[in-house]
PDB file of C-alpha atoms in Angstrom:
ATOM      1  CA  ILE E  45      16.631 -12.960   1.995  1.00 71.00           C
ATOM      2  CA  TYR E  46      18.729 -16.075   1.568  1.00 74.00           C
ATOM      3  CA  ARG E  47      18.725 -15.818  -2.233  1.00 76.00           C
ATOM      4  CA  SER E  48      19.604 -12.107  -2.116  1.00 75.00           C
ATOM      5  CA  ARG E  49      22.285 -12.290   0.571  1.00 73.00           C
ATOM      6  CA  ALA E  50      25.091 -11.669  -1.927  1.00 76.00           C
ATOM      7  CA  SER E  51      23.665  -8.253  -2.833  1.00 78.00           C
ATOM      8  CA  TYR E  52      23.722  -6.926   0.754  1.00 73.00           C
ATOM      9  CA  GLU E  53      26.196  -4.120   1.392  1.00 75.00           C
ATOM     10  CA  PRO E  54      26.989  -3.687   5.123  1.00 74.00           C
ATOM     11  CA  LYS E  55      27.336   0.088   4.720  1.00 77.00           C
ATOM     12  CA  ALA E  56      23.637   0.328   3.741  1.00 71.00           C
ATOM     13  CA  LYS E  57      20.755   0.066   6.196  1.00 79.00           C
ATOM     14  CA  PHE E  58      19.477  -3.485   6.587  1.00 79.00           C
ATOM     15  CA  SER E  59      15.839  -2.324   6.635  1.00 80.00           C
ATOM     16  CA  THR E  60      16.258  -0.580   3.275  1.00 79.00           C
ATOM     17  CA  TRP E  61      17.823  -3.679   1.734  1.00 77.00           C
ATOM     18  CA  LEU E  62      15.049  -5.839   3.175  1.00 81.00           C
ATOM     19  CA  PHE E  63      12.410  -3.461   1.820  1.00 79.00           C
ATOM     20  CA  ARG E  64      14.007  -3.626  -1.639  1.00 79.00           C
ATOM     21  CA  ILE E  65      13.727  -7.427  -1.594  1.00 80.00           C
ATOM     22  CA  ALA E  66      10.088  -7.258  -0.490  1.00 81.00           C
ATOM     23  CA  ASN E  67       9.300  -4.599  -3.090  1.00 78.00           C
ATOM     24  CA  ASN E  68      10.826  -6.657  -5.889  1.00 78.00           C
ATOM     25  CA  LEU E  69       8.926  -9.763  -4.789  1.00 78.00           C
ATOM     26  CA  ALA E  70       5.670  -7.805  -4.628  1.00 76.00           C
ATOM     27  CA  SER E  71       6.253  -6.390  -8.118  1.00 75.00           C
ATOM     28  CA  ASN E  72       6.973  -9.859  -9.486  1.00 74.00           C
ATOM     29  CA  THR E  73       3.865 -11.263  -7.808  1.00 73.00           C
ATOM     30  CA  ARG E  74       1.678  -8.443  -9.132  1.00 70.00           C
ATOM     31  CA  ARG E  75       3.068  -8.939 -12.634  1.00 71.00           C
ATOM     32  CA  ASN E  76       2.484 -12.706 -12.498  1.00 70.00           C
ATOM     33  CA  LYS E  77      -0.942 -12.442 -10.857  1.00 66.00           C
ATOM     34  CA  GLY E  78      -2.594 -11.541 -14.152  1.00 61.00           C
ATOM     35  CA  ARG E  79      -1.238 -14.695 -15.737  1.00 60.00           C
ATOM     36  CA  ARG E  80      -2.854 -17.105 -13.317  1.00 55.00           C
ATOM     37  CA  LYS E  81      -6.017 -17.254 -11.294  1.00 52.00           C
ATOM     38  CA  GLU E  82      -5.917 -18.332  -7.665  1.00 51.00           C
ATOM     39  CA  VAL E  83      -8.853 -19.779  -5.782  1.00 46.00           C
ATOM     40  CA  SER E  84      -8.854 -20.455  -2.064  1.00 48.00           C
ATOM     41  CA  LEU E  85      -9.714 -24.009  -1.158  1.00 44.00           C
ATOM     42  CA  ASN E  86     -10.055 -23.107   2.508  1.00 49.00           C
ATOM     43  CA  PRO E  87     -13.644 -21.994   3.308  1.00 48.00           C
ATOM     44  CA  GLN E  88     -12.383 -20.412   6.538  1.00 51.00           C
ATOM     45  CA  ASP E  89     -10.427 -17.766   4.615  1.00 49.00           C
ATOM     46  CA  SER E  90     -13.516 -15.607   4.473  1.00 47.00           C
ATOM     47  CA  GLY E  91     -16.794 -15.404   6.269  1.00 49.00           C
ATOM     48  CA  PRO E  92     -20.210 -14.345   5.028  1.00 48.00           C
ATOM     49  CA  LEU E  93     -20.137 -11.745   2.274  1.00 49.00           C
ATOM     50  CA  GLY E  94     -16.401 -12.292   1.834  1.00 53.00           C
ATOM     51  CA  ILE E  95     -15.493 -10.643   5.158  1.00 54.00           C
ATOM     52  CA  ARG E  96     -12.541 -12.240   6.898  1.00 59.00           C
ATOM     53  CA  PRO E  97     -13.300 -13.420  10.461  1.00 62.00           C
ATOM     54  CA  GLU E  98     -10.817 -10.951  12.009  1.00 62.00           C
ATOM     55  CA  GLU E  99     -12.477  -8.035  10.241  1.00 62.00           C
ATOM     56  CA  GLN E 100     -15.915  -9.237  11.333  1.00 61.00           C
ATOM     57  CA  LEU E 101     -14.756  -9.461  14.956  1.00 60.00           C
ATOM     58  CA  LEU E 102     -13.231  -5.988  14.815  1.00 62.00           C
ATOM     59  CA  MET E 103     -16.438  -4.569  13.373  1.00 60.00           C
ATOM     60  CA  GLU E 104     -18.533  -6.235  16.083  1.00 60.00           C
ATOM     61  CA  LYS E 105     -16.267  -5.124  18.922  1.00 59.00           C
ATOM     62  CA  SER E 106     -15.537  -1.628  17.632  1.00 60.00           C
ATOM     63  CA  GLY E 107     -18.661  -0.107  19.129  1.00 56.00           C
ATOM     64  CA  LEU E 108     -19.183   2.021  16.050  1.00 55.00           C
ATOM     65  CA  MET E 109     -22.729   2.669  15.002  1.00 56.00           C
ATOM     66  CA  PRO E 110     -23.668   1.026  11.676  1.00 60.00           C
ATOM     67  CA  THR E 111     -23.969   4.400   9.953  1.00 60.00           C
ATOM     68  CA  ARG E 112     -20.452   5.364  11.053  1.00 60.00           C
ATOM     69  CA  GLN E 113     -19.156   1.979   9.921  1.00 60.00           C
ATOM     70  CA  ALA E 114     -20.735   2.531   6.510  1.00 63.00           C
ATOM     71  CA  GLY E 115     -19.264   6.033   6.304  1.00 69.00           C
ATOM     72  CA  LEU E 116     -15.833   4.778   7.302  1.00 72.00           C
ATOM     73  CA  LYS E 117     -15.943   1.997   4.709  1.00 79.00           C
ATOM     74  CA  GLU E 118     -17.062   4.458   2.051  1.00 81.00           C
ATOM     75  CA  THR E 119     -14.224   6.838   2.939  1.00 80.00           C
ATOM     76  CA  GLN E 120     -11.704   3.995   2.872  1.00 82.00           C
ATOM     77  CA  ALA E 121     -12.982   2.902  -0.534  1.00 84.00           C
ATOM     78  CA  VAL E 122     -12.699   6.457  -1.911  1.00 85.00           C
ATOM     79  CA  VAL E 123      -9.130   6.823  -0.612  1.00 85.00           C
ATOM     80  CA  ARG E 124      -8.194   3.379  -1.950  1.00 86.00           C
ATOM     81  CA  GLN E 125      -9.606   4.303  -5.381  1.00 88.00           C
ATOM     82  CA  ALA E 126      -7.716   7.597  -5.334  1.00 88.00           C
ATOM     83  CA  LEU E 127      -4.466   5.785  -4.472  1.00 89.00           C
ATOM     84  CA  GLU E 128      -5.058   3.355  -7.336  1.00 89.00           C
ATOM     85  CA  THR E 129      -5.152   6.260  -9.814  1.00 90.00           C
ATOM     86  CA  LEU E 130      -1.522   7.073  -8.969  1.00 91.00           C
ATOM     87  CA  ASN E 131       1.242   5.474 -10.975  1.00 92.00           C
ATOM     88  CA  GLU E 132       3.182   2.675  -9.293  1.00 89.00           C
ATOM     89  CA  ARG E 133       6.107   4.863  -8.184  1.00 91.00           C
ATOM     90  CA  GLN E 134       3.806   7.488  -6.651  1.00 93.00           C
ATOM     91  CA  GLN E 135       1.788   4.792  -4.857  1.00 91.00           C
ATOM     92  CA  MET E 136       4.946   3.252  -3.451  1.00 89.00           C
ATOM     93  CA  ALA E 137       6.317   6.595  -2.250  1.00 91.00           C
ATOM     94  CA  VAL E 138       3.029   7.554  -0.554  1.00 91.00           C
ATOM     95  CA  LEU E 139       2.660   4.168   1.134  1.00 87.00           C
ATOM     96  CA  LEU E 140       6.247   4.175   2.377  1.00 88.00           C
ATOM     97  CA  HIS E 141       6.069   7.733   3.673  1.00 91.00           C
ATOM     98  CA  LYS E 142       2.584   7.824   5.181  1.00 87.00           C
ATOM     99  CA  PHE E 143       2.008   4.232   6.251  1.00 82.00           C
ATOM    100  CA  GLU E 144       5.524   2.934   6.892  1.00 83.00           C
ATOM    101  CA  GLY E 145       6.855   6.211   8.281  1.00 86.00           C
ATOM    102  CA  MET E 146      10.010   6.136   6.168  1.00 87.00           C
ATOM    103  CA  SER E 147      12.067   9.296   5.677  1.00 90.00           C
ATOM    104  CA  TYR E 148      12.676  10.821   2.251  1.00 93.00           C
ATOM    105  CA  ALA E 149      16.263   9.557   2.370  1.00 91.00           C
ATOM    106  CA  ASP E 150      15.207   5.980   3.170  1.00 89.00           C
ATOM    107  CA  ILE E 151      12.548   6.039   0.458  1.00 90.00           C
ATOM    108  CA  GLY E 152      15.145   7.337  -1.975  1.00 91.00           C
ATOM    109  CA  THR E 153      17.514   4.521  -1.108  1.00 88.00           C
ATOM    110  CA  ALA E 154      14.780   1.894  -1.379  1.00 87.00           C
ATOM    111  CA  MET E 155      13.468   3.219  -4.685  1.00 89.00           C
ATOM    112  CA  LYS E 156      16.910   4.143  -6.065  1.00 89.00           C
ATOM    113  CA  LEU E 157      16.033   7.848  -6.291  1.00 91.00           C
ATOM    114  CA  SER E 158      17.592  11.009  -4.927  1.00 95.00           C
ATOM    115  CA  GLU E 159      15.974  12.678  -1.931  1.00 94.00           C
ATOM    116  CA  ALA E 160      14.922  15.593  -4.165  1.00 96.00           C
ATOM    117  CA  ALA E 161      13.287  13.153  -6.600  1.00 96.00           C
ATOM    118  CA  VAL E 162      11.344  11.583  -3.718  1.00 95.00           C
ATOM    119  CA  LYS E 163      10.115  15.009  -2.594  1.00 96.00           C
ATOM    120  CA  SER E 164       9.021  15.807  -6.135  1.00 96.00           C
ATOM    121  CA  LEU E 165       7.357  12.409  -6.530  1.00 95.00           C
ATOM    122  CA  LEU E 166       5.423  12.851  -3.282  1.00 96.00           C
ATOM    123  CA  SER E 167       4.430  16.379  -4.239  1.00 96.00           C
ATOM    124  CA  ARG E 168       2.987  15.189  -7.559  1.00 96.00           C
ATOM    125  CA  ALA E 169       1.268  12.281  -5.791  1.00 95.00           C
ATOM    126  CA  ARG E 170      -0.337  14.636  -3.248  1.00 94.00           C
ATOM    127  CA  GLU E 171      -1.559  16.895  -6.044  1.00 95.00           C
ATOM    128  CA  ASN E 172      -3.030  13.935  -7.939  1.00 93.00           C
ATOM    129  CA  LEU E 173      -4.713  12.681  -4.759  1.00 91.00           C
ATOM    130  CA  ARG E 174      -6.108  16.146  -4.054  1.00 92.00           C
ATOM    131  CA  VAL E 175      -7.659  16.292  -7.531  1.00 91.00           C
ATOM    132  CA  GLN E 176      -9.147  12.800  -7.188  1.00 89.00           C
ATOM    133  CA  LEU E 177     -10.497  13.369  -3.682  1.00 87.00           C
ATOM    134  CA  GLU E 178     -11.974  16.773  -4.554  1.00 87.00           C
ATOM    135  CA  LYS E 179     -14.213  15.015  -7.079  1.00 84.00           C
ATOM    136  CA  HIS E 180     -15.767  13.017  -4.235  1.00 76.00           C
ATOM    137  CA  ILE E 181     -16.157  16.000  -1.941  1.00 75.00           C
ATOM    138  CA  ILE E 182     -17.979  17.996  -4.608  1.00 65.00           C
ATOM    139  CA  ASP E 183     -20.252  15.051  -5.512  1.00 56.00           C
TER     140      ASP E 183
END
């Protein structure tokens, strides 16, 4: 935020500006991630089988039967794979709309698109997701 303070325009929403900074940092990190390999030196970062302690605790306390837990994990994996088939712009639009609860206008501002372009982008993303998820339902 400090480095980007000069680019802030008071007439724009602060949350949109903040999202733009975070989005740019995430894109830079993703781009640079392929260039270097990172290894955790802290053995407490993950528990047995690579499960983080918080996730293990949630699984133990959730009260879900093991078969439901397996089904839930499988469903999550299928949805995650389907999301990964989308291009980067479609992924971003879906995540912002469905998981962050942002409006079309806010997404448009954050992604530097018109509201109509956001609607179109989300429509194509939903269609692509439908095609990908139908493959798993039929199988």
